[in-house]
mmCIF file of C-alpha atoms in Angstrom:
data_model
loop_
_atom_site.group_PDB
_atom_site.id
_atom_site.type_symbol
_atom_site.label_atom_id
_atom_site.label_comp_id
_atom_site.label_asym_id
_atom_site.label_seq_id
_atom_site.Cartn_x
_atom_site.Cartn_y
_atom_site.Cartn_z
ATOM 1 C CA MET A 1 17.520 -8.704 -3.441
ATOM 2 C CA GLN A 2 18.390 -8.818 0.283
ATOM 3 C CA THR A 3 15.452 -7.391 2.597
ATOM 4 C CA SER A 4 18.165 -4.379 3.436
ATOM 5 C CA GLU A 5 18.292 -3.760 -0.346
ATOM 6 C CA ALA A 6 14.992 -3.874 -0.897
ATOM 7 C CA ILE A 7 14.148 -1.240 1.620
ATOM 8 C CA ARG A 8 16.612 1.123 -0.091
ATOM 9 C CA ALA A 9 15.450 0.564 -3.285
ATOM 10 C CA ARG A 10 11.898 1.000 -2.677
ATOM 11 C CA ARG A 11 10.376 4.576 -4.140
ATOM 12 C CA SER A 12 7.127 6.180 -4.362
ATOM 13 C CA VAL A 13 6.550 6.006 -8.663
ATOM 14 C CA ARG A 14 4.424 8.202 -10.168
ATOM 15 C CA LYS A 15 4.900 7.097 -13.459
ATOM 16 C CA TYR A 16 4.641 3.847 -15.008
ATOM 17 C CA LYS A 17 5.066 2.133 -18.368
ATOM 18 C CA ALA A 18 0.946 1.949 -19.355
ATOM 19 C CA GLY A 19 -0.347 -1.158 -20.531
ATOM 20 C CA ALA A 20 2.453 -3.129 -18.932
ATOM 21 C CA ALA A 21 1.365 -6.417 -17.632
ATOM 22 C CA VAL A 22 1.962 -7.520 -13.420
ATOM 23 C CA PRO A 23 1.730 -11.533 -13.726
ATOM 24 C CA PRO A 24 -1.041 -12.944 -11.438
ATOM 25 C CA GLU A 25 1.400 -14.882 -9.513
ATOM 26 C CA HIS A 26 3.218 -11.743 -8.483
ATOM 27 C CA VAL A 27 0.048 -9.885 -7.284
ATOM 28 C CA LYS A 28 -0.293 -13.265 -5.370
ATOM 29 C CA LEU A 29 3.182 -13.208 -3.994
ATOM 30 C CA MET A 30 2.413 -9.367 -3.046
ATOM 31 C CA LEU A 31 -0.963 -10.065 -1.178
ATOM 32 C CA GLU A 32 0.749 -13.059 0.713
ATOM 33 C CA ALA A 33 3.489 -10.512 1.868
ATOM 34 C CA ALA A 34 1.219 -8.341 3.098
ATOM 35 C CA MET A 35 -0.944 -11.109 4.894
ATOM 36 C CA MET A 36 2.355 -11.896 6.776
ATOM 37 C CA ALA A 37 2.443 -8.713 8.471
ATOM 38 C CA PRO A 38 2.130 -8.872 12.129
ATOM 39 C CA SER A 39 -1.226 -7.772 13.823
ATOM 40 C CA ALA A 40 -2.639 -7.117 17.642
ATOM 41 C CA VAL A 41 -3.481 -10.417 18.641
ATOM 42 C CA ASN A 42 -2.993 -11.829 14.952
ATOM 43 C CA SER A 43 -6.086 -10.375 14.083
ATOM 44 C CA ARG A 44 -5.136 -9.825 10.663
ATOM 45 C CA PRO A 45 -7.784 -6.916 10.288
ATOM 46 C CA TRP A 46 -7.576 -6.192 6.801
ATOM 47 C CA GLU A 47 -8.711 -6.900 3.776
ATOM 48 C CA PHE A 48 -7.170 -6.141 -0.330
ATOM 49 C CA TYR A 49 -9.359 -5.188 -3.142
ATOM 50 C CA VAL A 50 -7.211 -5.821 -6.666
ATOM 51 C CA VAL A 51 -8.124 -3.321 -8.914
ATOM 52 C CA GLU A 52 -7.155 -4.025 -12.713
ATOM 53 C CA LYS A 53 -10.291 -2.730 -14.913
ATOM 54 C CA ARG A 54 -9.715 0.557 -16.344
ATOM 55 C CA GLU A 55 -12.901 2.420 -15.804
ATOM 56 C CA THR A 56 -12.563 1.290 -11.998
ATOM 57 C CA LEU A 57 -9.423 2.997 -11.937
ATOM 58 C CA ASP A 58 -10.434 6.040 -13.346
ATOM 59 C CA LEU A 59 -13.344 6.312 -10.655
ATOM 60 C CA LEU A 60 -10.716 5.796 -8.026
ATOM 61 C CA MET A 61 -8.782 8.774 -9.634
ATOM 62 C CA GLN A 62 -11.805 10.866 -9.204
ATOM 63 C CA ALA A 63 -12.927 9.309 -5.783
ATOM 64 C CA HIS A 64 -8.674 10.147 -4.212
ATOM 65 C CA PRO A 65 -7.367 13.293 -5.913
ATOM 66 C CA ALA A 66 -3.821 12.055 -4.980
ATOM 67 C CA CYS A 67 -3.723 9.313 -6.896
ATOM 68 C CA LYS A 68 -3.430 10.369 -10.889
ATOM 69 C CA MET A 69 -0.386 7.893 -11.221
ATOM 70 C CA LEU A 70 -3.407 5.378 -11.381
ATOM 71 C CA GLU A 71 -3.263 6.589 -14.971
ATOM 72 C CA THR A 72 -0.483 4.898 -16.214
ATOM 73 C CA ALA A 73 0.021 2.088 -13.196
ATOM 74 C CA SER A 74 -1.316 -1.450 -13.948
ATOM 75 C CA LEU A 75 -3.407 -1.814 -11.320
ATOM 76 C CA ALA A 76 -4.359 -0.625 -7.535
ATOM 77 C CA ILE A 77 -4.131 -2.569 -4.157
ATOM 78 C CA ALA A 78 -6.835 -1.249 -1.959
ATOM 79 C CA VAL A 79 -5.783 -2.207 1.455
ATOM 80 C CA CYS A 80 -8.917 -1.976 3.436
ATOM 81 C CA GLY A 81 -9.355 -2.250 7.410
ATOM 82 C CA ARG A 82 -11.663 -4.193 9.099
ATOM 83 C CA PRO A 83 -12.269 -2.890 12.803
ATOM 84 C CA ASP A 84 -14.807 -5.754 13.685
ATOM 85 C CA LEU A 85 -12.026 -8.594 13.581
ATOM 86 C CA GLN A 86 -10.108 -6.724 16.190
ATOM 87 C CA PRO A 87 -13.215 -5.479 18.902
ATOM 88 C CA GLY A 88 -12.059 -3.616 21.425
ATOM 89 C CA ARG A 89 -8.410 -3.197 20.112
ATOM 90 C CA GLY A 90 -8.113 -0.460 17.949
ATOM 91 C CA PHE A 91 -4.732 -1.306 16.629
ATOM 92 C CA TRP A 92 -6.360 -1.995 13.130
ATOM 93 C CA PRO A 93 -4.624 1.087 11.127
ATOM 94 C CA GLN A 94 -1.361 0.316 12.155
ATOM 95 C CA ASP A 95 -1.720 -3.520 11.525
ATOM 96 C CA CYS A 96 -2.814 -2.058 7.708
ATOM 97 C CA GLY A 97 0.205 0.202 7.797
ATOM 98 C CA ALA A 98 2.559 -3.265 8.158
ATOM 99 C CA ALA A 99 0.475 -4.838 5.872
ATOM 100 C CA VAL A 100 1.211 -2.072 3.582
ATOM 101 C CA GLU A 101 4.984 -1.644 3.913
ATOM 102 C CA ASN A 102 5.408 -5.497 3.210
ATOM 103 C CA LEU A 103 3.520 -5.363 -0.273
ATOM 104 C CA LEU A 104 5.683 -2.391 -1.299
ATOM 105 C CA LEU A 105 8.880 -4.124 -0.185
ATOM 106 C CA GLN A 106 7.830 -7.679 -1.771
ATOM 107 C CA ALA A 107 6.831 -5.190 -4.953
ATOM 108 C CA THR A 108 10.223 -3.880 -4.986
ATOM 109 C CA ASP A 109 11.972 -7.285 -4.991
ATOM 110 C CA LEU A 110 9.948 -8.181 -7.725
ATOM 111 C CA GLY A 111 10.846 -5.280 -9.697
ATOM 112 C CA TYR A 112 7.824 -3.384 -9.584
ATOM 113 C CA GLY A 113 7.189 0.607 -9.030
ATOM 114 C CA THR A 114 4.714 1.392 -6.154
ATOM 115 C CA CYS A 115 2.861 4.452 -4.822
ATOM 116 C CA TRP A 116 1.484 4.440 -1.345
ATOM 117 C CA CYS A 117 -1.902 6.670 -1.065
ATOM 118 C CA GLY A 118 -3.422 6.944 2.254
ATOM 119 C CA CYS A 119 -6.975 7.047 2.120
ATOM 120 C CA TYR A 120 -8.184 6.625 6.017
ATOM 121 C CA PRO A 121 -8.596 8.821 7.935
ATOM 122 C CA ALA A 122 -8.920 11.360 5.271
ATOM 123 C CA GLN A 123 -12.863 12.299 4.525
ATOM 124 C CA PRO A 124 -14.405 12.397 1.914
ATOM 125 C CA ARG A 125 -11.341 10.372 0.366
ATOM 126 C CA THR A 126 -12.531 7.484 2.499
ATOM 127 C CA ASP A 127 -16.394 7.517 1.609
ATOM 128 C CA GLY A 128 -15.327 7.623 -1.941
ATOM 129 C CA VAL A 129 -13.138 5.009 -2.210
ATOM 130 C CA GLN A 130 -15.148 3.001 -0.189
ATOM 131 C CA GLN A 131 -18.442 3.948 -3.128
ATOM 132 C CA VAL A 132 -16.200 2.800 -6.031
ATOM 133 C CA LEU A 133 -14.913 -0.602 -4.467
ATOM 134 C CA GLY A 134 -18.814 -1.172 -2.744
ATOM 135 C CA CYS A 135 -16.620 -2.573 0.214
ATOM 136 C CA GLU A 136 -17.975 -2.085 3.729
ATOM 137 C CA SER A 137 -14.324 -2.376 4.918
ATOM 138 C CA ILE A 138 -12.421 0.751 5.988
ATOM 139 C CA PRO A 139 -10.182 1.853 3.067
ATOM 140 C CA VAL A 140 -6.756 2.906 4.392
ATOM 141 C CA ALA A 141 -4.489 2.788 1.468
ATOM 142 C CA LEU A 142 -4.297 2.079 -2.554
ATOM 143 C CA ILE A 143 -1.085 1.235 -3.836
ATOM 144 C CA ALA A 144 -0.317 1.992 -7.520
ATOM 145 C CA VAL A 145 1.528 -1.004 -9.119
ATOM 146 C CA GLY A 146 3.041 -1.066 -12.090
ATOM 147 C CA VAL A 147 6.584 -1.098 -14.044
ATOM 148 C CA ALA A 148 8.601 2.224 -13.703
ATOM 149 C CA ASP A 149 8.905 4.350 -16.128
ATOM 150 C CA GLU A 150 11.170 7.390 -13.785
ATOM 151 C CA ALA A 151 13.936 6.379 -11.170
ATOM 152 C CA PRO A 152 13.325 8.740 -8.486
ATOM 153 C CA ALA A 153 15.718 9.694 -6.288
ATOM 154 C CA ALA A 154 15.801 8.677 -2.987
ATOM 155 C CA ARG A 155 14.024 10.673 -0.150
ATOM 156 C CA GLY A 156 14.925 8.457 3.111
ATOM 157 C CA PHE A 157 17.842 8.949 5.362
ATOM 158 C CA TYR A 158 19.175 8.356 8.327
ATOM 159 C CA ASP A 159 18.884 11.084 10.924
ATOM 160 C CA GLU A 160 20.861 10.683 13.896
ATOM 161 C CA ALA A 161 19.028 13.844 15.478
ATOM 162 C CA ARG A 162 16.145 11.647 15.797
ATOM 163 C CA VAL A 163 17.475 8.662 17.621
ATOM 164 C CA HIS A 164 17.504 8.805 21.402
ATOM 165 C CA TYR A 165 19.234 6.125 23.465
ATOM 166 C CA ILE A 166 17.714 5.471 26.809
ATOM 167 C CA ARG A 167 21.258 3.227 28.340
#
């Protein structure tokens, strides 16, 4: 799949084929794509938690009310920010967002459905996810990953009215 195709094929999937496996090599490709994202001064202010354990996925659904799709997803990937790796810069949320988008596009290319569930800066969501993961880094997003059991229509589109040329 070409980049342009992946961008246009990506959807927020909320229904997955329960029990479908995502091979470790595919998870690694998604994480590698995420870590190829640009970051301020190449600080790479992120870390990732791959959650496959059903009990932990259930706890994440409790901590994050908009993540009910984890009930059937194969796994979740938490993208967590490390502002300590970018002292005085403050761009870690944008950098983590770039990592999320790369991960989503790689998953699409591999044939998986995903859903980006934001955490940071919403409280108590961030604290709850942090507690479930047992991490000190800041959860920016939870990404549900699995084999899609639905085919949502595209919701994004080009809007000429939102483009301003300064020539």
